[in-house]
Coordinates of C-alpha atoms in Angstrom, one line a residue:
Chain A
M1 CA 0.0 0.0 0.0
K2 CA 1.2 3.5 -0.9
Q3 CA 2.6 5.5 2.0
K4 CA 0.3 8.3 3.1
P5 CA 1.5 11.8 2.3
L6 CA 3.4 13.6 5.1
I7 CA 1.8 17.0 5.6
L8 CA 3.4 19.8 7.6
V9 CA 0.9 22.3 8.9
T10 CA 1.8 25.8 10.1
N11 CA 0.2 29.3 10.3
D12 CA 0.8 32.8 11.6
D13 CA -2.1 33.2 14.0
G14 CA -0.6 30.9 16.5
I15 CA -1.0 27.1 17.2
T16 CA -4.3 27.4 19.1
A17 CA -6.1 29.5 16.4
P18 CA -9.4 28.0 15.1
G19 CA -8.1 28.3 11.6
I20 CA -5.1 26.0 12.0
R21 CA -7.2 23.6 14.0
M22 CA -9.6 23.3 11.1
L23 CA -6.7 22.9 8.7
V24 CA -5.3 20.1 10.8
D25 CA -8.7 18.4 10.9
I26 CA -9.0 18.5 7.1
M27 CA -5.4 17.3 6.5
K28 CA -5.9 14.3 8.8
E29 CA -8.3 13.0 6.2
I30 CA -5.6 13.2 3.6
G31 CA -2.3 12.2 5.2
D32 CA 0.0 12.0 8.2
V33 CA 0.0 15.4 9.8
A34 CA 2.8 17.2 11.7
V35 CA 2.2 20.6 13.2
V36 CA 4.9 23.2 13.9
A37 CA 3.3 26.6 14.5
P38 CA 4.0 29.8 16.4
D39 CA 3.3 29.8 20.1
S40 CA 1.7 33.3 19.7
A41 CA 0.1 35.4 17.0
Q42 CA 2.6 36.5 14.3
S43 CA 0.4 38.4 11.9
G44 CA 2.1 40.8 9.6
M45 CA 5.5 39.2 10.1
G46 CA 6.1 38.9 6.4
H47 CA 9.2 36.8 5.7
A48 CA 10.8 37.7 9.0
V49 CA 13.3 35.2 10.4
T50 CA 14.9 35.1 13.8
I51 CA 18.7 35.6 13.5
N52 CA 19.5 37.8 16.5
N53 CA 17.7 35.8 19.1
T54 CA 17.2 32.2 20.2
L55 CA 14.2 29.9 19.4
T56 CA 12.4 27.4 21.6
L57 CA 10.3 24.5 20.5
E58 CA 7.8 22.9 22.8
K59 CA 6.1 19.6 22.2
V60 CA 2.4 20.1 22.8
S61 CA -0.7 17.9 22.4
I62 CA -3.6 20.0 21.4
D63 CA -4.8 17.3 19.0
P64 CA -4.2 13.9 20.7
D65 CA -4.2 12.2 17.3
L66 CA -0.9 13.8 16.3
A67 CA 2.5 12.4 17.2
N68 CA 4.3 15.5 16.1
E69 CA 2.9 18.8 17.3
Y70 CA 5.2 21.7 18.4
A71 CA 4.8 25.3 19.4
C72 CA 7.7 27.4 18.4
S73 CA 8.7 30.8 19.8
G74 CA 9.6 32.2 16.4
T75 CA 8.0 33.5 13.2
P76 CA 6.1 31.4 10.7
V77 CA 9.2 31.1 8.5
D78 CA 11.2 30.0 11.6
C79 CA 8.6 27.3 12.1
V80 CA 9.1 25.8 8.7
K81 CA 12.9 25.9 8.9
I82 CA 13.0 24.3 12.3
A83 CA 10.3 21.7 11.3
L84 CA 12.4 20.6 8.3
S85 CA 15.7 20.6 10.2
Q86 CA 14.8 19.3 13.7
I87 CA 11.4 17.6 13.7
L88 CA 10.6 15.7 10.5
D89 CA 12.6 12.7 9.6
R90 CA 11.8 13.0 5.9
K91 CA 10.9 15.8 3.6
P92 CA 7.1 16.4 3.7
D93 CA 5.0 15.9 0.6
L94 CA 3.1 19.1 1.3
C95 CA 3.2 22.1 3.5
V96 CA -0.1 23.9 4.2
S97 CA -0.3 27.2 6.1
G98 CA -3.3 28.8 7.6
I99 CA -6.2 28.9 7.5
N100 CA -5.5 32.5 8.1
H101 CA -8.1 34.7 9.9
G102 CA -8.2 37.4 7.3
S103 CA -7.3 38.1 3.6
N104 CA -3.9 37.4 2.0
S105 CA -5.1 38.3 -1.5
S106 CA -3.4 40.8 -3.8
I107 CA -0.5 42.8 -2.3
N108 CA -1.3 41.3 1.2
V109 CA 0.8 38.3 0.1
I110 CA 3.9 40.5 0.7
Y111 CA 3.0 41.2 4.3
S112 CA 1.6 37.8 5.1
G113 CA 3.3 35.5 7.6
T114 CA 0.9 32.7 6.4
M115 CA 2.2 33.0 2.8
S116 CA 5.8 33.5 3.9
A117 CA 5.7 30.1 5.6
A118 CA 4.3 28.6 2.4
L119 CA 7.0 30.3 0.3
E120 CA 9.7 29.2 2.7
A121 CA 8.5 25.6 2.2
G122 CA 8.4 26.2 -1.6
M123 CA 12.0 27.5 -1.5
S124 CA 13.0 24.2 0.1
G125 CA 11.4 22.3 -2.7
I126 CA 8.3 21.3 -0.9
P127 CA 4.9 21.8 -2.6
A128 CA 3.0 24.4 -0.5
I129 CA -0.3 26.1 -0.2
G130 CA -1.4 29.0 2.0
F131 CA -5.1 29.2 2.9
S132 CA -6.9 32.4 4.1
L133 CA -10.5 33.3 4.8
L134 CA -11.7 36.8 4.4
D135 CA -12.9 37.0 8.0
F136 CA -10.6 38.5 10.7
S137 CA -12.7 37.3 13.6
W138 CA -11.5 34.5 15.9
N139 CA -14.9 32.8 15.5
A140 CA -14.8 32.8 11.7
D141 CA -16.9 30.0 10.3
F142 CA -14.2 27.8 8.7
E143 CA -16.6 24.9 8.4
Q144 CA -18.1 26.6 5.3
I145 CA -14.9 26.3 3.3
R146 CA -13.9 22.8 4.4
P147 CA -14.9 21.0 1.1
F148 CA -12.9 23.6 -1.0
V149 CA -9.8 23.2 1.2
K150 CA -10.0 19.5 0.8
K151 CA -10.6 19.7 -3.0
I152 CA -7.7 22.0 -3.7
T153 CA -5.3 20.0 -1.5
D154 CA -6.4 16.7 -3.2
E155 CA -5.9 18.3 -6.6
A156 CA -2.5 19.8 -5.7
L157 CA -1.3 16.3 -4.5
K158 CA -2.7 14.6 -7.6
N159 CA -1.5 17.1 -10.2
V160 CA 1.7 18.3 -8.6
I161 CA 2.2 22.0 -8.1
P162 CA 4.7 23.4 -10.7
T163 CA 8.3 23.7 -9.4
D164 CA 9.1 26.9 -7.6
V165 CA 5.4 27.8 -7.4
V166 CA 3.3 28.1 -4.2
L167 CA -0.4 28.5 -4.1
N168 CA -2.1 31.5 -2.5
V169 CA -5.7 30.5 -1.8
N170 CA -8.3 32.9 -0.4
F171 CA -11.9 32.2 0.4
P172 CA -14.8 34.7 0.4
K173 CA -16.8 34.9 3.6
L174 CA -19.8 33.0 2.3
K175 CA -21.8 29.9 3.1
T176 CA -20.6 26.7 1.3
D177 CA -23.5 26.7 -1.1
E178 CA -23.1 30.4 -1.9
I179 CA -19.5 29.9 -3.1
R180 CA -19.6 29.9 -6.9
G181 CA -16.5 27.9 -7.5
I182 CA -12.7 28.2 -7.7
K183 CA -10.8 30.5 -10.0
V184 CA -7.1 30.5 -10.9
C185 CA -6.1 34.2 -10.9
R186 CA -3.3 36.7 -11.0
Q187 CA -2.5 39.0 -8.0
A188 CA -4.5 42.2 -8.3
K189 CA -2.6 45.4 -8.3
A190 CA -3.6 47.1 -5.1
T191 CA -2.1 49.1 -2.3
W192 CA -2.7 50.1 1.3
M193 CA -3.3 53.8 1.7
E194 CA -1.5 54.3 4.9
N195 CA -2.6 56.3 7.8
F196 CA -1.6 56.5 11.5
D197 CA -3.6 57.1 14.6
K198 CA -1.4 59.5 16.6
R199 CA -2.1 59.4 20.4
L200 CA -0.6 60.6 23.7
N201 CA 0.4 58.2 26.4
P202 CA -0.4 58.9 30.0
H203 CA 3.0 60.7 30.3
G204 CA 2.3 63.0 27.4
K205 CA 4.5 61.2 24.8
E206 CA 3.3 60.7 21.3
Y207 CA 2.8 57.2 19.9
Y208 CA 1.2 55.7 16.8
W209 CA -1.1 52.9 15.7
L210 CA -0.8 51.9 12.1
K211 CA -4.1 51.8 10.2
G212 CA -4.8 51.9 6.5
E213 CA -7.3 51.4 3.8
F214 CA -7.0 48.8 1.1
V215 CA -7.4 50.2 -2.4
N216 CA -7.8 48.0 -5.4
Q217 CA -6.6 49.9 -8.5
D218 CA -7.0 46.9 -10.7
K219 CA -10.2 46.6 -12.9
G220 CA -9.1 43.2 -14.4
E221 CA -11.6 40.3 -14.2
D222 CA -8.7 37.8 -14.0
T223 CA -7.6 38.9 -10.5
D224 CA -8.0 37.4 -7.1
E225 CA -9.8 40.6 -5.9
W226 CA -12.4 40.2 -8.7
A227 CA -12.9 36.5 -8.0
L228 CA -13.4 37.1 -4.3
K229 CA -15.8 40.0 -4.8
N230 CA -17.8 37.8 -7.1
G231 CA -18.1 34.8 -4.8
Y232 CA -15.3 32.6 -6.0
V233 CA -12.4 31.1 -4.2
S234 CA -9.1 32.6 -5.6
V235 CA -6.0 30.5 -6.3
V236 CA -3.0 32.6 -7.3
P237 CA 0.2 30.7 -8.2
V238 CA 3.1 32.8 -6.7
H239 CA 6.8 32.5 -7.1
F240 CA 9.9 33.8 -5.3
D241 CA 12.0 34.9 -8.3
L242 CA 11.3 38.6 -7.8
T243 CA 13.3 39.6 -10.9
A244 CA 11.3 42.0 -13.1
H245 CA 12.7 40.3 -16.2
Q246 CA 11.2 42.8 -18.7
A247 CA 13.0 45.7 -17.0
I248 CA 16.5 44.3 -17.5
K249 CA 16.8 45.4 -21.1
R250 CA 15.5 48.8 -20.4
I251 CA 18.0 49.4 -17.5
N252 CA 20.8 48.1 -19.7
N253 CA 20.3 51.2 -21.8
W254 CA 21.3 53.4 -18.8
D255 CA 24.9 54.7 -18.7
L256 CA 26.1 52.5 -15.9
Chain B
M1 CA 16.1 76.8 -10.7
K2 CA 14.8 73.2 -10.6
Q3 CA 13.9 71.9 -7.1
K4 CA 16.4 69.5 -5.7
P5 CA 15.1 65.9 -5.4
L6 CA 13.7 64.9 -2.1
I7 CA 15.3 61.7 -1.0
L8 CA 14.1 59.4 1.9
V9 CA 16.8 57.3 3.4
T10 CA 16.2 54.3 5.6
N11 CA 17.8 50.9 6.4
D12 CA 17.5 47.8 8.6
D13 CA 20.7 48.0 10.6
G14 CA 19.5 50.9 12.6
I15 CA 19.9 54.7 12.3
T16 CA 23.4 54.8 13.7
A17 CA 24.9 52.1 11.4
P18 CA 27.9 53.2 9.4
G19 CA 26.2 52.0 6.2
I20 CA 23.3 54.4 6.5
R21 CA 25.5 57.3 7.5
M22 CA 27.6 56.8 4.3
L23 CA 24.3 56.6 2.3
V24 CA 23.1 59.9 3.9
D25 CA 26.5 61.5 3.1
I26 CA 26.3 60.5 -0.6
M27 CA 22.6 61.5 -0.9
K28 CA 23.3 65.0 0.5
E29 CA 25.4 65.6 -2.7
I30 CA 22.3 64.7 -4.8
G31 CA 19.2 66.1 -3.1
D32 CA 17.4 67.1 0.1
V33 CA 17.6 64.3 2.5
A34 CA 15.2 63.0 5.1
V35 CA 16.0 60.0 7.3
V36 CA 13.5 57.8 9.0
A37 CA 15.2 54.6 10.2
P38 CA 14.8 52.0 12.9
D39 CA 16.1 52.9 16.4
S40 CA 17.7 49.4 16.6
A41 CA 18.9 46.7 14.3
Q42 CA 16.1 45.0 12.3
S43 CA 18.0 42.5 10.1
G44 CA 16.0 39.6 8.8
M45 CA 12.7 41.3 9.4
G46 CA 11.6 40.8 5.8
H47 CA 8.4 42.7 5.0
A48 CA 7.2 42.6 8.6
V49 CA 4.9 45.4 9.7
T50 CA 3.8 46.4 13.2
I51 CA 0.1 45.9 13.5
N52 CA -0.4 44.5 17.1
N53 CA 1.8 47.1 18.8
T54 CA 2.4 50.8 18.9
L55 CA 5.2 52.8 17.2
T56 CA 7.2 55.7 18.5
L57 CA 9.1 58.2 16.4
E58 CA 11.9 60.3 17.9
K59 CA 13.4 63.3 16.3
V60 CA 17.2 63.0 16.4
S61 CA 20.1 64.9 15.1
I62 CA 22.9 62.6 14.2
D63 CA 23.7 64.6 11.1
P64 CA 23.3 68.3 12.0
D65 CA 22.8 69.1 8.3
L66 CA 19.4 67.4 8.2
A67 CA 16.2 69.1 9.2
N68 CA 14.3 65.7 9.1
E69 CA 15.9 62.9 10.9
Y70 CA 13.9 60.4 12.9
A71 CA 14.4 57.1 14.8
C72 CA 11.4 54.8 14.7
S73 CA 10.7 51.9 17.0
G74 CA 9.3 49.8 14.2
T75 CA 10.5 47.7 11.3
P76 CA 12.1 49.1 8.0
V77 CA 8.6 48.8 6.3
D78 CA 7.1 50.7 9.2
C79 CA 9.7 53.5 8.8
V80 CA 8.7 54.0 5.2
K81 CA 5.0 54.0 6.0
I82 CA 5.3 56.5 8.8
A83 CA 7.8 58.7 6.9
L84 CA 5.3 59.0 4.0
S85 CA 2.3 59.5 6.3
Q86 CA 3.7 61.7 9.1
I87 CA 7.0 63.3 8.3
L88 CA 7.3 64.3 4.7
D89 CA 5.1 67.1 3.3
R90 CA 5.5 65.8 -0.2
K91 CA 6.1 62.5 -2.0
P92 CA 9.8 61.9 -2.1
D93 CA 11.4 61.6 -5.6
L94 CA 13.5 58.7 -4.4
C95 CA 13.8 56.3 -1.5
V96 CA 17.1 54.6 -0.8
S97 CA 17.6 51.9 1.7
G98 CA 20.9 50.7 3.2
I99 CA 23.8 50.5 2.7
N100 CA 23.2 47.1 4.3
H101 CA 26.0 45.4 6.1
G102 CA 25.9 42.1 4.3
S103 CA 24.5 40.7 1.1
N104 CA 20.9 40.9 -0.2
S105 CA 21.6 39.2 -3.4
S106 CA 19.7 36.2 -4.8
I107 CA 17.0 34.7 -2.5
N108 CA 18.2 37.0 0.3
V109 CA 15.9 39.7 -1.2
I110 CA 13.0 37.8 0.4
Y111 CA 14.4 37.9 3.9
S112 CA 15.8 41.4 3.7
G113 CA 14.5 44.3 5.7
T114 CA 16.6 46.7 3.5
M115 CA 14.9 45.5 0.4
S116 CA 11.5 45.3 2.0
A117 CA 11.7 49.0 2.8
A118 CA 12.6 49.8 -0.8
L119 CA 9.8 47.6 -2.0
E120 CA 7.3 49.3 0.3
A121 CA 8.3 52.7 -1.2
G122 CA 8.0 51.2 -4.7
M123 CA 4.5 49.9 -3.8
S124 CA 3.6 53.5 -2.9
G125 CA 4.7 54.7 -6.3
I126 CA 8.1 56.0 -5.2
P127 CA 11.3 55.1 -7.2
A128 CA 13.4 53.1 -4.8
I129 CA 16.8 51.4 -4.5
G130 CA 18.2 49.1 -1.9
F131 CA 22.0 49.0 -1.5
S132 CA 24.0 46.3 0.2
L133 CA 27.7 45.5 0.6
L134 CA 28.9 42.0 0.9
D135 CA 30.6 42.6 4.3
F136 CA 28.7 41.9 7.5
S137 CA 31.2 43.8 9.7
W138 CA 30.2 47.0 11.5
N139 CA 33.5 48.5 10.2
A140 CA 32.9 47.6 6.5
D141 CA 34.7 50.0 4.2
F142 CA 31.8 51.8 2.5
E143 CA 34.1 54.5 1.1
Q144 CA 35.2 52.1 -1.6
I145 CA 31.8 51.9 -3.1
R146 CA 30.9 55.6 -2.8
P147 CA 31.4 56.4 -6.6
F148 CA 29.2 53.5 -7.6
V149 CA 26.3 54.4 -5.2
K150 CA 26.5 57.9 -6.6
K151 CA 26.5 56.8 -10.2
I152 CA 23.6 54.4 -9.9
T153 CA 21.5 56.9 -8.0
D154 CA 22.2 59.7 -10.6
E155 CA 21.3 57.4 -13.4
A156 CA 18.1 56.2 -11.7
L157 CA 17.0 59.8 -11.2
K158 CA 17.9 60.7 -14.8
N159 CA 16.5 57.7 -16.6
V160 CA 13.5 56.9 -14.3
I161 CA 13.2 53.5 -12.8
P162 CA 10.4 51.6 -14.6
T163 CA 7.0 51.7 -12.8
D164 CA 6.4 49.0 -10.2
V165 CA 10.1 48.1 -10.3
V166 CA 12.7 48.6 -7.5
L167 CA 16.4 48.1 -7.8
N168 CA 18.3 45.6 -5.7
V169 CA 22.0 46.7 -5.8
N170 CA 24.8 44.6 -4.2
F171 CA 28.5 45.4 -4.1
P172 CA 31.4 43.0 -3.9
K173 CA 33.8 43.5 -1.0
L174 CA 36.6 45.0 -3.1
K175 CA 38.6 48.2 -3.4
T176 CA 37.1 50.9 -5.8
D177 CA 39.7 50.2 -8.5
E178 CA 39.2 46.4 -8.2
I179 CA 35.5 46.7 -9.1
R180 CA 35.1 45.8 -12.7
G181 CA 31.8 47.6 -13.4
I182 CA 28.1 47.4 -13.0
K183 CA 25.9 44.5 -14.4
V184 CA 22.1 44.4 -14.7
C185 CA 21.2 40.9 -13.6
R186 CA 18.5 38.5 -12.7
Q187 CA 18.1 37.0 -9.2
A188 CA 20.1 33.8 -9.0
K189 CA 18.3 30.6 -8.0
A190 CA 19.8 29.8 -4.6
T191 CA 18.7 28.6 -1.2
W192 CA 19.7 28.5 2.4
M193 CA 20.5 25.0 3.6
E194 CA 19.1 25.3 7.1
N195 CA 20.7 24.1 10.2
F196 CA 20.2 24.8 13.9
D197 CA 22.6 24.9 16.7
K198 CA 20.8 23.2 19.6
R199 CA 22.0 24.2 23.1
L200 CA 20.9 23.8 26.7
N201 CA 20.2 26.9 28.9
P202 CA 21.5 27.0 32.5
H203 CA 18.2 25.4 33.6
G204 CA 18.6 22.4 31.3
K205 CA 16.0 23.6 28.7
E206 CA 16.8 23.3 25.0
Y207 CA 17.0 26.3 22.7
Y208 CA 18.1 26.9 19.2
W209 CA 20.2 29.3 17.1
L210 CA 19.4 29.4 13.4
K211 CA 22.4 29.0 11.2
G212 CA 22.6 28.0 7.6
E213 CA 24.7 27.7 4.5
F214 CA 24.0 29.6 1.3
V215 CA 23.9 27.3 -1.7
N216 CA 23.8 28.8 -5.2
Q217 CA 22.3 26.2 -7.6
D218 CA 22.4 28.6 -10.5
K219 CA 25.2 28.3 -13.1
G220 CA 23.9 31.2 -15.2
E221 CA 26.3 34.1 -16.0
D222 CA 23.4 36.6 -16.1
T223 CA 22.8 36.3 -12.4
D224 CA 23.7 38.6 -9.4
E225 CA 25.7 35.8 -7.8
W226 CA 27.8 35.5 -10.9
A227 CA 28.4 39.2 -11.2
L228 CA 29.4 39.6 -7.6
K229 CA 31.7 36.6 -7.7
N230 CA 33.4 38.1 -10.8
G231 CA 34.0 41.5 -9.3
Y232 CA 31.0 43.4 -10.6
V233 CA 28.3 45.4 -8.9
S234 CA 24.9 43.7 -9.4
V235 CA 21.7 45.5 -10.2
V236 CA 18.6 43.4 -10.1
P237 CA 15.3 45.0 -11.0
V238 CA 12.7 43.4 -8.7
H239 CA 8.9 43.7 -8.6
F240 CA 6.1 42.9 -6.2
D241 CA 3.7 41.1 -8.5
L242 CA 4.5 37.6 -7.2
T243 CA 2.1 35.9 -9.7
A244 CA 3.8 33.0 -11.5
H245 CA 1.9 33.9 -14.7
Q246 CA 3.2 30.9 -16.7
A247 CA 1.6 28.6 -14.1
I248 CA -1.9 29.9 -14.4
K249 CA -2.7 27.9 -17.6
R250 CA -1.3 24.7 -16.1
I251 CA -3.3 24.9 -12.9
N252 CA -6.4 25.7 -15.0
N253 CA -6.1 22.1 -16.3
W254 CA -6.7 20.8 -12.8
D255 CA -10.2 19.6 -11.9
L256 CA -11.0 22.5 -9.6

């Protein structure tokens, strides 16, 4: 009998977040699951990695079905690195990250700890998928998207994700039967219009809270933003070669 | 007379690092300089952003020539966001980040706070360049690369960096007259082979230090790694559309 796939599960909301617990639950139907996830919330950590501090790794048993479940003091990227180096005795067949509480569509992919963990796995040659639900709340209803997470994971294992590509999957906040299907998309061109809330602390010193407004400048109907707004699950294949290849020729005309 | 360009300077090694002081010194020859940089070292922070904590901004005067110099408690990306929103009264004509103490070539671009600051500026529509010297030491000899930093910046202002493109510039650790020139390159395909140094603290509890070995798998002579190994300055145009466009068609053949 064929060996079950080994699936590494991580996230950025922390190991106890409902999103990762749902993802573990779905992955147990598909393969052997190992969890290495942050011991606290790590949202917005991007591709941060801990180089000037130490890391700890604590064996936990949140899900008694799992032999390998660890809480790590580091970032999502640290979790993937330490899982591959210290926990798993073979290369996993898949790494899944999430399910994130909140969107990682469009430019959010750059800031996302969820997607950075998936990208880190991809950079190590492991097929990887990041899952996010467009609902920031702790009590988001992940049950609604269960069949789609299962379907995409099954297809990714069956068809093989292209080399050096990682999937960024986002789900609209809808009921299962309201979701119109799955669309493979490009990343919409969008930005955050930054703003800061300036306040005074009790000692009269100024401090700031970052806030911002997401602005989609992209009218394309082939984007993740379009898909999500229109009731579809978006799947964006992303890569980690950041070279703007088409710009090389143009800059070669400069007098450098 | 034409207005001098407004140049925002930031980095990830902290506002007092010799690399940023050299960059400020060079930029003062070119335009009006404002500095907003981290109050402490932020290496390896990637595109991290501070959303679950507050930020402080302190006016400092390390360089008495500058009217706008601020130390920020956040990440390099936070520095750019807060500079644009709270400090500068107009959009800068250029944002430069660095000079980083250490390489940001190849896959390091993903982990780099220096480059994330530059990318953040680019995402806000500001021409941006990240500069890095292949010398991790605090006493790295930045004087050797001064003419090249000046040259690239002048050319970028004159020729205009393509829209949605940011330059990732790395310098070999060589004397000025040993540097063979400047090459426009693609990002080499390379990875970090991860390893961890496992230790015991005085109370017998395990902890880890991340370490790793950089492995360049790319034999191409059009890469940044090749250029740097062969005595050239590397200039890689990078972008923030992570879509693996060529993979969309292939994944559309899956049964989703």
